[in-house]
Amino acid sequence: MTPIRPTPAAYAPALPVHADPETDALCDSGLLHELAYAFGGPFHFLLPHRFDANVAAFRAVLDALDVRGTIYYAKKANKAAAWVERCAANGVGVDVASVGELRQALGHGVRGPDLVVTGPAKADELLRLATAHQCLIAVDALDELDRLLALTRDGTAPRLLLRVLPPGASDSRFGMTDTELDTALVRCARAGDGPRMEGFSFHLSGYAIRPRAALAVRLVGLCQRARGLGLPADRVSIGGGFAVDYLPHADWQDFLATQRPEHYHAGRTFAAADFYPYHSPIAGADALRALLTTVPPGHPSTVASLLREAGITVLMEPGRALLDRAGCTVFRVQGVKDRGPRGVDAGRPDGTRPAPPGAPGAPASAGAYGILTVDGTSLSLSEQWFNSEFAPDPTLVTPRGRAGRGRPYPACVAGASCLESDVLTWRKIVFPARPAIGDLLVYRNTAGYQMDSNESPFHDLALPPKIVIEPADGPPRWRLDRRPAS
């Protein structure tokens, strides 16, 4: 009757998310099981009031530092209409990169001047629509600039930024070199009063603060130079790159230091660099504060002061950071299979089999684990798109609520497709008890890029619906997310 006591050699350390009493209460309310029954498959639930709170935090930083700024929600982070509805209600802009995204933003009440259009080599249809609605267009190349300036002859006046190729990023396919920027400025100046060249933009990969601060100040200098050519140039866009802090520092560092192939189904390996940085000491609006209060090399004052002195408005395009803790993904367990340390069959030479992990009589020795199969696929948890996996532990929810402590049960989590690679979590998570068919796995904080970046109706499986849950006096209220027809 000895339960498994997982050791570091056998199983990776647990990765519980930060405390979240509101989501805990939803898990214990019975609502998630009702929704799983109603929709007959996996689903995502959204918490729009948390989006509002994240927007307010970014605005509070701008107000505290007396910096003029505009927030554009990066729509690519999640396709749900609920976020765009909240943008319209809160006067927040939206960052779009396709005709479909632009139409949806307009259809949900976001004004054209509150949209910024990004992405490379934009189609003529997108440029025409954006210009007609007075959207701000981040121009990525000289040929795109020429096509956009040609629209001026049709009696329209495009608003534009010039996207800068960051220093040291010569291999990037985005942005213009210094020579191309020189040419672009001359072409904008020669175009006269038609187009409005409003400034410059950049996007840096990763989450480092100081390189962003240095590049933001460089763009302030470019604006001053453009003004010398008679161009308005009164804003700079610093893009996105505001990290989200999913996990406590100690847990994340312990995991990175100890993870090894035997912690994963089939001996899968992940290097530390393969993972998103699931712990970030400076995240969300705090990252914006850190950037604006940085003193860049060679300058006497902070980025905020330099922006104020130059009369520059800072633009930003957070996606994941505005969706922090604003949604979860729910799968139903529909199969549980017991396995030995690495073999398909954990049987003994005499034909008998040892007790599976979590069962009475299960040994305390290392390696035995289960394979859970859920009623969806890994395409609805999109981190695998990056040859990685979503690290935070899912919460096991029984019909009575979150699973209590029983006999620990290590298991990986696989999808319902016919592909060996369809695995949501390769790591052998130590669940507090053996999951049963019909239990739910709740992957928390998945609204940012996880829910639908890579979704697919493979096997003719329905795409998981998005359910909007709103606070109420009494039981929580829910509705389907609304999206206009594409």
Short mmCIF file of C-alpha atoms in Angstrom, two decimals:
data_model
loop_
_atom_site.label_atom_id
_atom_site.label_comp_id
_atom_site.label_asym_id
_atom_site.label_seq_id
_atom_site.Cartn_x
_atom_site.Cartn_y
_atom_site.Cartn_z
CA MET A 1 0.00 0.00 0.00
CA THR A 2 3.03 2.27 -0.31
CA PRO A 3 2.25 5.25 -2.59
CA ILE A 4 4.70 6.55 -5.15
CA ARG A 5 6.92 9.22 -3.73
CA PRO A 6 8.35 10.86 -6.84
CA THR A 7 12.05 11.62 -6.72
CA PRO A 8 14.00 14.11 -8.86
CA ALA A 9 15.63 11.21 -10.68
CA ALA A 10 12.26 9.86 -11.80
CA TYR A 11 10.04 12.89 -12.37
CA ALA A 12 10.57 16.58 -13.01
CA PRO A 13 9.67 19.12 -10.32
CA ALA A 14 6.11 20.38 -10.27
CA LEU A 15 5.34 23.62 -12.11
CA PRO A 16 2.21 25.08 -10.47
CA VAL A 17 1.06 28.49 -11.71
CA HIS A 18 0.86 31.51 -9.42
CA ALA A 19 -2.03 31.42 -6.97
CA ASP A 20 -5.34 32.28 -8.65
CA PRO A 21 -8.33 31.99 -6.29
CA GLU A 22 -10.83 33.08 -8.95
CA THR A 23 -9.89 30.26 -11.32
CA ASP A 24 -9.73 27.84 -8.38
CA ALA A 25 -13.34 28.77 -7.59
CA LEU A 26 -14.39 28.13 -11.19
CA CYS A 27 -12.74 24.71 -11.06
CA ASP A 28 -14.65 23.89 -7.88
CA SER A 29 -17.99 25.33 -9.03
CA GLY A 30 -19.07 22.48 -11.31
CA LEU A 31 -19.51 24.90 -14.23
CA LEU A 32 -16.58 23.52 -16.22
CA HIS A 33 -18.01 20.00 -16.18
CA GLU A 34 -21.37 21.38 -17.30
CA LEU A 35 -19.70 23.19 -20.20
CA ALA A 36 -17.69 20.09 -21.16
CA TYR A 37 -20.94 18.12 -21.28
CA ALA A 38 -22.78 20.84 -23.21
CA PHE A 39 -20.14 21.25 -25.92
CA GLY A 40 -19.00 17.64 -26.09
CA GLY A 41 -15.31 18.41 -26.39
CA PRO A 42 -12.51 20.69 -25.29
CA PHE A 43 -13.18 24.40 -24.86
CA HIS A 44 -11.46 27.62 -23.87
CA PHE A 45 -12.88 30.01 -21.33
CA LEU A 46 -12.13 33.73 -21.34
CA LEU A 47 -12.11 36.27 -18.51
CA PRO A 48 -12.45 39.70 -20.17
CA HIS A 49 -12.39 41.65 -16.89
CA ARG A 50 -8.76 40.59 -16.50
CA PHE A 51 -7.97 42.00 -19.93
CA ASP A 52 -9.44 45.29 -18.69
CA ALA A 53 -7.24 45.15 -15.59
CA ASN A 54 -4.10 44.55 -17.66
CA VAL A 55 -4.96 47.52 -19.91
CA ALA A 56 -5.45 49.67 -16.82
CA ALA A 57 -2.03 48.64 -15.49
CA PHE A 58 -0.31 49.74 -18.72
CA ARG A 59 -2.18 53.04 -18.69
CA ALA A 60 -1.29 53.61 -15.05
CA VAL A 61 2.42 53.40 -15.94
CA LEU A 62 2.03 55.98 -18.71
CA ASP A 63 0.11 58.31 -16.39
CA ALA A 64 2.57 57.93 -13.52
CA LEU A 65 5.51 58.81 -15.78
CA ASP A 66 3.62 61.58 -17.63
CA VAL A 67 4.25 59.95 -21.01
CA ARG A 68 1.84 60.24 -23.92
CA GLY A 69 1.14 56.73 -25.14
CA THR A 70 -1.23 54.57 -27.15
CA ILE A 71 -1.86 50.87 -26.52
CA TYR A 72 -2.70 48.59 -29.45
CA TYR A 73 -3.79 45.05 -28.58
CA ALA A 74 -1.89 42.59 -30.83
CA LYS A 75 -4.86 40.69 -32.22
CA LYS A 76 -2.76 37.77 -33.45
CA ALA A 77 -2.34 36.68 -29.82
CA ASN A 78 -5.94 35.43 -29.69
CA LYS A 79 -8.74 35.42 -32.29
CA ALA A 80 -11.62 35.85 -29.84
CA ALA A 81 -14.01 38.70 -30.44
CA ALA A 82 -14.26 39.38 -26.71
CA TRP A 83 -10.88 41.11 -26.60
CA VAL A 84 -11.70 43.43 -29.49
CA GLU A 85 -15.03 44.21 -27.84
CA ARG A 86 -13.14 45.26 -24.72
CA CYS A 87 -10.77 47.36 -26.83
CA ALA A 88 -13.73 49.22 -28.31
CA ALA A 89 -15.27 49.71 -24.86
CA ASN A 90 -12.02 50.94 -23.31
CA GLY A 91 -10.74 53.08 -26.19
CA VAL A 92 -7.81 50.75 -26.81
CA GLY A 93 -6.32 50.36 -30.28
CA VAL A 94 -5.82 47.07 -32.12
CA ASP A 95 -2.78 45.83 -34.05
CA VAL A 96 -3.93 43.92 -37.16
CA ALA A 97 -2.03 42.29 -40.02
CA SER A 98 -4.66 41.05 -42.47
CA VAL A 99 -7.85 42.14 -44.18
CA GLY A 100 -9.78 39.70 -42.00
CA GLU A 101 -8.39 41.08 -38.76
CA LEU A 102 -9.00 44.65 -39.88
CA ARG A 103 -12.61 43.95 -40.81
CA GLN A 104 -13.27 42.17 -37.53
CA ALA A 105 -11.84 45.06 -35.53
CA LEU A 106 -13.98 47.56 -37.41
CA GLY A 107 -17.00 45.28 -37.06
CA HIS A 108 -16.62 45.22 -33.29
CA GLY A 109 -16.56 48.97 -33.00
CA VAL A 110 -12.87 49.91 -33.08
CA ARG A 111 -12.42 53.08 -35.13
CA GLY A 112 -10.05 53.05 -38.10
CA PRO A 113 -7.72 55.70 -36.61
CA ASP A 114 -7.32 53.41 -33.59
CA LEU A 115 -5.93 50.56 -35.71
CA VAL A 116 -2.29 49.97 -36.62
CA VAL A 117 -1.55 47.67 -39.55
CA THR A 118 1.68 45.68 -39.28
CA GLY A 119 3.31 42.76 -41.07
CA PRO A 120 5.49 42.49 -44.20
CA ALA A 121 4.59 42.99 -47.87
CA LYS A 122 0.98 43.96 -47.27
CA ALA A 123 -1.51 43.18 -50.02
CA ASP A 124 -2.91 46.07 -52.03
CA GLU A 125 -6.39 45.28 -50.72
CA LEU A 126 -5.15 45.68 -47.15
CA LEU A 127 -3.35 48.95 -47.94
CA ARG A 128 -6.45 50.37 -49.66
CA LEU A 129 -8.78 49.37 -46.83
CA ALA A 130 -6.41 50.68 -44.16
CA THR A 131 -5.98 53.97 -45.98
CA ALA A 132 -9.72 54.40 -46.51
CA HIS A 133 -10.31 53.99 -42.76
CA GLN A 134 -7.35 56.19 -41.74
CA CYS A 135 -5.50 53.35 -40.02
CA LEU A 136 -1.84 53.82 -39.15
CA ILE A 137 0.29 51.62 -41.43
CA ALA A 138 3.76 50.36 -40.43
CA VAL A 139 5.61 50.26 -43.77
CA ASP A 140 8.12 47.43 -43.94
CA ALA A 141 9.89 47.99 -47.29
CA LEU A 142 10.49 50.55 -50.03
CA ASP A 143 8.29 48.80 -52.59
CA GLU A 144 5.46 48.74 -50.06
CA LEU A 145 5.99 52.47 -49.48
CA ASP A 146 5.76 53.13 -53.22
CA ARG A 147 2.49 51.21 -53.46
CA LEU A 148 1.11 53.10 -50.48
CA LEU A 149 2.17 56.51 -51.80
CA ALA A 150 0.45 55.70 -55.08
CA LEU A 151 -2.85 55.60 -53.22
CA THR A 152 -2.43 59.31 -52.48
CA ARG A 153 -3.16 60.03 -56.13
CA ASP A 154 -6.63 58.54 -55.61
CA GLY A 155 -7.49 61.38 -53.25
CA THR A 156 -6.68 59.44 -50.07
CA ALA A 157 -4.02 60.33 -47.55
CA PRO A 158 -2.35 57.36 -45.86
CA ARG A 159 -0.95 57.57 -42.33
CA LEU A 160 2.31 55.68 -41.95
CA LEU A 161 5.26 54.68 -39.82
CA LEU A 162 8.58 53.45 -41.22
CA ARG A 163 9.68 50.15 -39.70
CA VAL A 164 13.34 50.06 -38.69
CA LEU A 165 15.62 47.03 -38.97
CA PRO A 166 17.11 46.72 -35.46
CA PRO A 167 20.90 46.94 -35.09
CA GLY A 168 22.55 43.53 -35.04
CA ALA A 169 19.53 41.90 -36.70
CA SER A 170 20.83 41.82 -40.27
CA ASP A 171 19.28 38.38 -40.83
CA SER A 172 15.79 39.59 -39.96
CA ARG A 173 13.32 39.76 -42.82
CA PHE A 174 11.53 42.72 -41.22
CA GLY A 175 12.26 46.44 -41.35
CA MET A 176 14.44 48.76 -43.41
CA THR A 177 18.17 49.37 -43.30
CA ASP A 178 19.63 52.84 -42.68
CA THR A 179 20.11 53.36 -46.40
CA GLU A 180 16.53 52.29 -47.13
CA LEU A 181 15.27 54.62 -44.40
CA ASP A 182 17.15 57.53 -45.96
CA THR A 183 15.47 56.79 -49.29
CA ALA A 184 12.06 56.38 -47.66
CA LEU A 185 12.31 59.74 -45.89
CA VAL A 186 13.18 61.51 -49.13
CA ARG A 187 10.24 59.87 -50.92
CA CYS A 188 7.85 60.82 -48.12
CA ALA A 189 9.10 64.42 -48.16
CA ARG A 190 8.75 64.67 -51.94
CA ALA A 191 5.19 63.31 -51.76
CA GLY A 192 4.08 66.60 -50.25
CA ASP A 193 1.04 67.08 -48.04
CA GLY A 194 -0.80 63.90 -49.07
CA PRO A 195 0.69 61.11 -46.96
CA ARG A 196 1.33 61.71 -43.26
CA MET A 197 4.63 60.18 -42.10
CA GLU A 198 3.98 59.99 -38.37
CA GLY A 199 7.15 58.31 -37.12
CA PHE A 200 9.01 55.01 -36.83
CA SER A 201 8.48 51.53 -35.45
CA PHE A 202 10.51 48.48 -34.50
CA HIS A 203 10.02 45.03 -33.05
CA LEU A 204 12.68 43.13 -31.13
CA SER A 205 12.55 39.42 -30.39
CA GLY A 206 13.00 38.39 -26.77
CA TYR A 207 12.27 40.41 -23.64
CA ALA A 208 15.45 42.32 -22.79
CA ILE A 209 14.72 45.86 -21.56
CA ARG A 210 17.92 47.79 -22.28
CA PRO A 211 18.12 47.05 -26.05
CA ARG A 212 14.51 48.20 -26.40
CA ALA A 213 15.22 51.38 -24.49
CA ALA A 214 18.28 52.14 -26.63
CA LEU A 215 16.38 51.54 -29.87
CA ALA A 216 13.41 53.64 -28.71
CA VAL A 217 15.74 56.57 -28.15
CA ARG A 218 17.35 56.03 -31.53
CA LEU A 219 13.89 56.33 -33.07
CA VAL A 220 13.36 59.62 -31.22
CA GLY A 221 16.45 60.87 -33.04
CA LEU A 222 15.06 59.65 -36.34
CA CYS A 223 11.83 61.57 -35.68
CA GLN A 224 13.81 64.76 -35.10
CA ARG A 225 15.68 64.18 -38.33
CA ALA A 226 12.42 63.57 -40.23
CA ARG A 227 11.00 66.80 -38.84
CA GLY A 228 13.92 68.57 -40.43
CA LEU A 229 12.54 67.37 -43.78
CA GLY A 230 9.13 68.82 -42.98
CA LEU A 231 7.51 65.55 -41.88
CA PRO A 232 5.29 65.36 -38.74
CA ALA A 233 7.11 62.36 -37.16
CA ASP A 234 5.72 62.64 -33.64
CA ARG A 235 5.49 59.02 -32.50
CA VAL A 236 7.54 55.85 -32.13
CA SER A 237 6.26 52.29 -31.79
CA ILE A 238 8.22 49.96 -29.53
CA GLY A 239 6.21 46.90 -30.60
CA GLY A 240 5.48 44.11 -28.14
CA GLY A 241 7.80 41.92 -26.11
CA PHE A 242 6.26 42.43 -22.66
CA ALA A 243 6.83 39.15 -20.86
CA VAL A 244 4.27 37.23 -18.82
CA ASP A 245 5.22 35.69 -15.49
CA TYR A 246 3.54 32.28 -15.37
CA LEU A 247 5.49 30.50 -12.63
CA PRO A 248 7.30 31.24 -9.36
CA HIS A 249 11.05 31.79 -9.73
CA ALA A 250 12.18 28.90 -7.51
CA ASP A 251 9.99 26.34 -9.27
CA TRP A 252 11.11 27.40 -12.74
CA GLN A 253 14.80 27.43 -11.88
CA ASP A 254 14.55 24.07 -10.13
CA PHE A 255 12.89 22.61 -13.22
CA LEU A 256 15.48 23.98 -15.64
CA ALA A 257 18.34 22.73 -13.47
CA THR A 258 17.03 19.19 -13.05
CA GLN A 259 14.96 18.27 -16.14
CA ARG A 260 16.30 15.34 -18.15
CA PRO A 261 15.05 12.92 -20.84
CA GLU A 262 13.66 10.37 -18.40
CA HIS A 263 11.25 13.04 -17.15
CA TYR A 264 9.47 12.93 -20.51
CA HIS A 265 7.43 10.38 -22.40
CA ALA A 266 9.58 8.54 -24.98
CA GLY A 267 12.72 10.21 -23.62
CA ARG A 268 11.87 13.48 -25.38
CA THR A 269 14.47 16.20 -24.81
CA PHE A 270 14.09 19.94 -24.48
CA ALA A 271 16.94 22.37 -23.94
CA ALA A 272 16.33 25.29 -21.60
CA ALA A 273 16.41 27.60 -24.61
CA ASP A 274 13.50 25.69 -26.18
CA PHE A 275 11.09 27.00 -23.54
CA TYR A 276 9.36 30.32 -23.23
CA PRO A 277 10.78 32.08 -20.11
CA TYR A 278 7.88 31.03 -17.88
CA HIS A 279 9.23 33.05 -14.99
CA SER A 280 10.01 36.70 -15.64
CA PRO A 281 10.92 39.00 -12.74
CA ILE A 282 9.86 42.02 -14.80
CA ALA A 283 6.63 41.36 -16.68
CA GLY A 284 3.63 43.08 -18.19
CA ALA A 285 3.18 46.72 -17.27
CA ASP A 286 6.24 46.52 -15.00
CA ALA A 287 8.32 45.85 -18.13
CA LEU A 288 6.94 49.04 -19.69
CA ARG A 289 7.85 50.94 -16.53
CA ALA A 290 11.35 49.48 -16.59
CA LEU A 291 11.83 50.48 -20.23
CA LEU A 292 10.60 54.04 -19.73
CA THR A 293 12.73 54.58 -16.62
CA THR A 294 15.92 53.24 -18.23
CA VAL A 295 18.73 55.72 -18.86
CA PRO A 296 20.15 54.66 -22.25
CA PRO A 297 23.93 54.73 -22.78
CA GLY A 298 25.15 58.16 -23.85
CA HIS A 299 22.05 59.99 -22.63
CA PRO A 300 21.60 62.07 -19.47
CA SER A 301 18.00 61.12 -18.69
CA THR A 302 15.42 58.37 -18.90
CA VAL A 303 13.53 57.24 -21.98
CA ALA A 304 10.39 58.85 -20.50
CA SER A 305 12.13 62.21 -20.16
CA LEU A 306 13.54 62.04 -23.68
CA LEU A 307 10.09 61.27 -25.09
CA ARG A 308 8.53 64.19 -23.22
CA GLU A 309 11.25 66.63 -24.24
CA ALA A 310 10.90 65.67 -27.91
CA GLY A 311 7.08 65.75 -27.87
CA ILE A 312 6.90 62.10 -28.91
CA THR A 313 4.00 59.72 -28.31
CA VAL A 314 5.05 56.15 -27.57
CA LEU A 315 3.02 53.36 -29.18
CA MET A 316 3.06 49.75 -28.00
CA GLU A 317 1.55 46.47 -29.21
CA PRO A 318 1.23 44.05 -26.29
CA GLY A 319 -0.61 40.80 -26.94
CA ARG A 320 0.27 38.10 -24.43
CA ALA A 321 0.71 40.69 -21.66
CA LEU A 322 -2.87 42.00 -22.03
CA LEU A 323 -4.15 38.39 -21.93
CA ASP A 324 -2.23 37.43 -18.78
CA ARG A 325 -4.47 35.18 -16.61
CA ALA A 326 -7.42 36.02 -18.84
CA GLY A 327 -8.27 32.52 -20.03
CA CYS A 328 -7.79 28.76 -19.71
CA THR A 329 -8.09 25.68 -21.91
CA VAL A 330 -10.09 22.66 -20.75
CA PHE A 331 -9.81 19.06 -21.98
CA ARG A 332 -11.75 15.99 -20.86
CA VAL A 333 -9.84 12.81 -20.02
CA GLN A 334 -11.09 9.98 -22.20
CA GLY A 335 -8.41 7.35 -21.67
CA VAL A 336 -5.83 6.33 -19.05
CA LYS A 337 -3.08 3.87 -19.94
CA ASP A 338 -0.42 2.61 -17.49
CA ARG A 339 3.18 2.23 -18.61
CA GLY A 340 6.52 1.20 -17.18
CA PRO A 341 9.64 3.38 -17.12
CA ARG A 342 10.32 3.22 -20.90
CA GLY A 343 8.69 0.03 -22.16
CA VAL A 344 5.31 -0.47 -23.78
CA ASP A 345 4.58 -3.34 -21.43
CA ALA A 346 5.43 -3.16 -17.76
CA GLY A 347 4.72 -6.86 -17.28
CA ARG A 348 6.80 -9.34 -15.26
CA PRO A 349 8.41 -12.50 -16.72
CA ASP A 350 5.66 -14.63 -15.16
CA GLY A 351 3.02 -12.75 -17.16
CA THR A 352 1.67 -10.74 -14.26
CA ARG A 353 1.87 -6.97 -14.12
CA PRO A 354 2.86 -4.69 -11.25
CA ALA A 355 0.32 -2.31 -9.83
CA PRO A 356 0.12 0.84 -11.94
CA PRO A 357 1.23 4.12 -10.42
CA GLY A 358 -1.35 5.45 -8.04
CA ALA A 359 -2.97 2.06 -7.45
CA PRO A 360 -2.94 0.13 -4.15
CA GLY A 361 0.36 -1.67 -3.87
CA ALA A 362 2.12 0.64 -6.31
CA PRO A 363 5.87 0.72 -5.65
CA ALA A 364 7.79 3.78 -4.55
CA SER A 365 10.40 3.04 -7.21
CA ALA A 366 11.10 5.33 -10.13
CA GLY A 367 9.81 5.39 -13.67
CA ALA A 368 6.27 4.01 -13.88
CA TYR A 369 3.79 6.48 -15.36
CA GLY A 370 0.54 6.80 -17.23
CA ILE A 371 -0.53 8.15 -20.60
CA LEU A 372 -3.65 10.28 -20.47
CA THR A 373 -5.57 10.78 -23.71
CA VAL A 374 -7.83 13.81 -23.87
CA ASP A 375 -10.71 14.75 -26.16
CA GLY A 376 -8.77 17.16 -28.35
CA THR A 377 -5.34 17.64 -29.87
CA SER A 378 -2.12 19.45 -29.15
CA LEU A 379 -3.02 21.85 -31.97
CA SER A 380 -5.24 23.58 -29.41
CA LEU A 381 -2.27 24.18 -27.12
CA SER A 382 0.00 25.85 -29.62
CA GLU A 383 3.42 25.94 -27.96
CA GLN A 384 4.35 22.77 -29.85
CA TRP A 385 4.43 25.02 -32.93
CA PHE A 386 7.78 26.24 -31.55
CA ASN A 387 9.15 22.71 -30.96
CA SER A 388 8.43 23.20 -27.28
CA GLU A 389 5.56 22.61 -24.89
CA PHE A 390 3.42 24.64 -22.52
CA ALA A 391 5.19 24.16 -19.20
CA PRO A 392 2.72 25.06 -16.41
CA ASP A 393 1.04 22.05 -14.81
CA PRO A 394 -2.64 21.55 -15.69
CA THR A 395 -5.13 21.31 -12.86
CA LEU A 396 -6.96 17.99 -12.45
CA VAL A 397 -10.66 18.67 -11.86
CA THR A 398 -13.07 15.91 -10.85
CA PRO A 399 -16.88 16.29 -10.81
CA ARG A 400 -16.45 17.36 -7.18
CA GLY A 401 -13.84 20.03 -7.92
CA ARG A 402 -10.05 20.13 -7.85
CA ALA A 403 -8.59 16.72 -7.08
CA GLY A 404 -7.53 16.25 -3.49
CA ARG A 405 -4.39 14.48 -2.40
CA GLY A 406 -4.56 10.76 -3.05
CA ARG A 407 -1.87 8.50 -4.39
CA PRO A 408 0.35 10.58 -6.71
CA TYR A 409 0.05 9.58 -10.34
CA PRO A 410 2.72 10.62 -12.89
CA ALA A 411 1.46 10.89 -16.45
CA CYS A 412 2.02 12.60 -19.77
CA VAL A 413 -0.93 14.01 -21.71
CA ALA A 414 -1.66 13.06 -25.32
CA GLY A 415 -4.20 14.11 -27.90
CA ALA A 416 -6.90 12.01 -29.54
CA SER A 417 -5.37 11.93 -33.03
CA CYS A 418 -3.58 9.04 -34.74
CA LEU A 419 -0.19 10.79 -34.61
CA GLU A 420 2.54 9.72 -32.18
CA SER A 421 3.63 13.36 -32.04
CA ASP A 422 0.21 14.57 -30.86
CA VAL A 423 1.25 15.14 -27.25
CA LEU A 424 0.07 18.12 -25.23
CA THR A 425 2.52 17.55 -22.38
CA TRP A 426 5.47 15.21 -22.89
CA ARG A 427 6.61 15.73 -19.31
CA LYS A 428 5.40 13.19 -16.78
CA ILE A 429 3.34 15.44 -14.53
CA VAL A 430 2.77 14.11 -11.04
CA PHE A 431 -0.98 14.49 -10.55
CA PRO A 432 -2.35 14.43 -6.99
CA ALA A 433 -4.40 11.33 -7.81
CA ARG A 434 -5.02 8.94 -10.70
CA PRO A 435 -7.25 10.75 -13.23
CA ALA A 436 -10.49 9.03 -14.17
CA ILE A 437 -12.28 9.08 -17.50
CA GLY A 438 -14.50 12.14 -17.45
CA ASP A 439 -12.18 14.22 -15.27
CA LEU A 440 -11.01 17.54 -16.70
CA LEU A 441 -7.54 18.95 -17.22
CA VAL A 442 -7.49 22.74 -16.98
CA TYR A 443 -4.45 24.34 -18.58
CA ARG A 444 -4.24 27.79 -17.03
CA ASN A 445 -3.26 31.12 -18.54
CA THR A 446 -3.46 29.98 -22.14
CA ALA A 447 -5.17 33.02 -23.69
CA GLY A 448 -1.89 34.44 -25.01
CA TYR A 449 -0.97 32.56 -28.23
CA GLN A 450 -1.83 29.07 -26.90
CA MET A 451 -5.52 28.75 -27.73
CA ASP A 452 -5.69 29.22 -31.46
CA SER A 453 -2.36 30.16 -33.05
CA ASN A 454 -2.07 26.65 -34.48
CA GLU A 455 -5.58 25.26 -34.20
CA SER A 456 -6.80 22.84 -36.84
CA PRO A 457 -9.94 20.73 -37.42
CA PHE A 458 -7.72 17.66 -37.96
CA HIS A 459 -9.75 14.42 -38.13
CA ASP A 460 -12.80 16.67 -38.61
CA LEU A 461 -12.67 17.45 -34.90
CA ALA A 462 -14.52 20.66 -34.10
CA LEU A 463 -12.39 23.59 -33.06
CA PRO A 464 -12.77 24.20 -29.31
CA PRO A 465 -15.36 26.93 -28.72
CA LYS A 466 -14.48 30.00 -26.69
CA ILE A 467 -16.70 30.68 -23.69
CA VAL A 468 -16.82 34.12 -22.10
CA ILE A 469 -17.24 33.98 -18.32
CA GLU A 470 -18.25 37.18 -16.56
CA PRO A 471 -18.30 37.95 -12.83
CA ALA A 472 -21.74 37.99 -11.26
CA ASP A 473 -23.39 38.16 -7.87
CA GLY A 474 -23.93 34.47 -7.39
CA PRO A 475 -23.06 31.76 -9.91
CA PRO A 476 -20.79 32.90 -12.77
CA ARG A 477 -22.49 33.82 -16.04
CA TRP A 478 -21.25 32.57 -19.39
CA ARG A 479 -21.90 33.09 -23.08
CA LEU A 480 -20.34 32.05 -26.36
CA ASP A 481 -17.74 34.37 -27.80
CA ARG A 482 -19.16 36.23 -30.76
CA ARG A 483 -17.25 36.45 -34.04
CA PRO A 484 -18.51 37.89 -37.30
CA ALA A 485 -18.49 35.53 -40.28
CA SER A 486 -15.17 35.59 -42.13
#
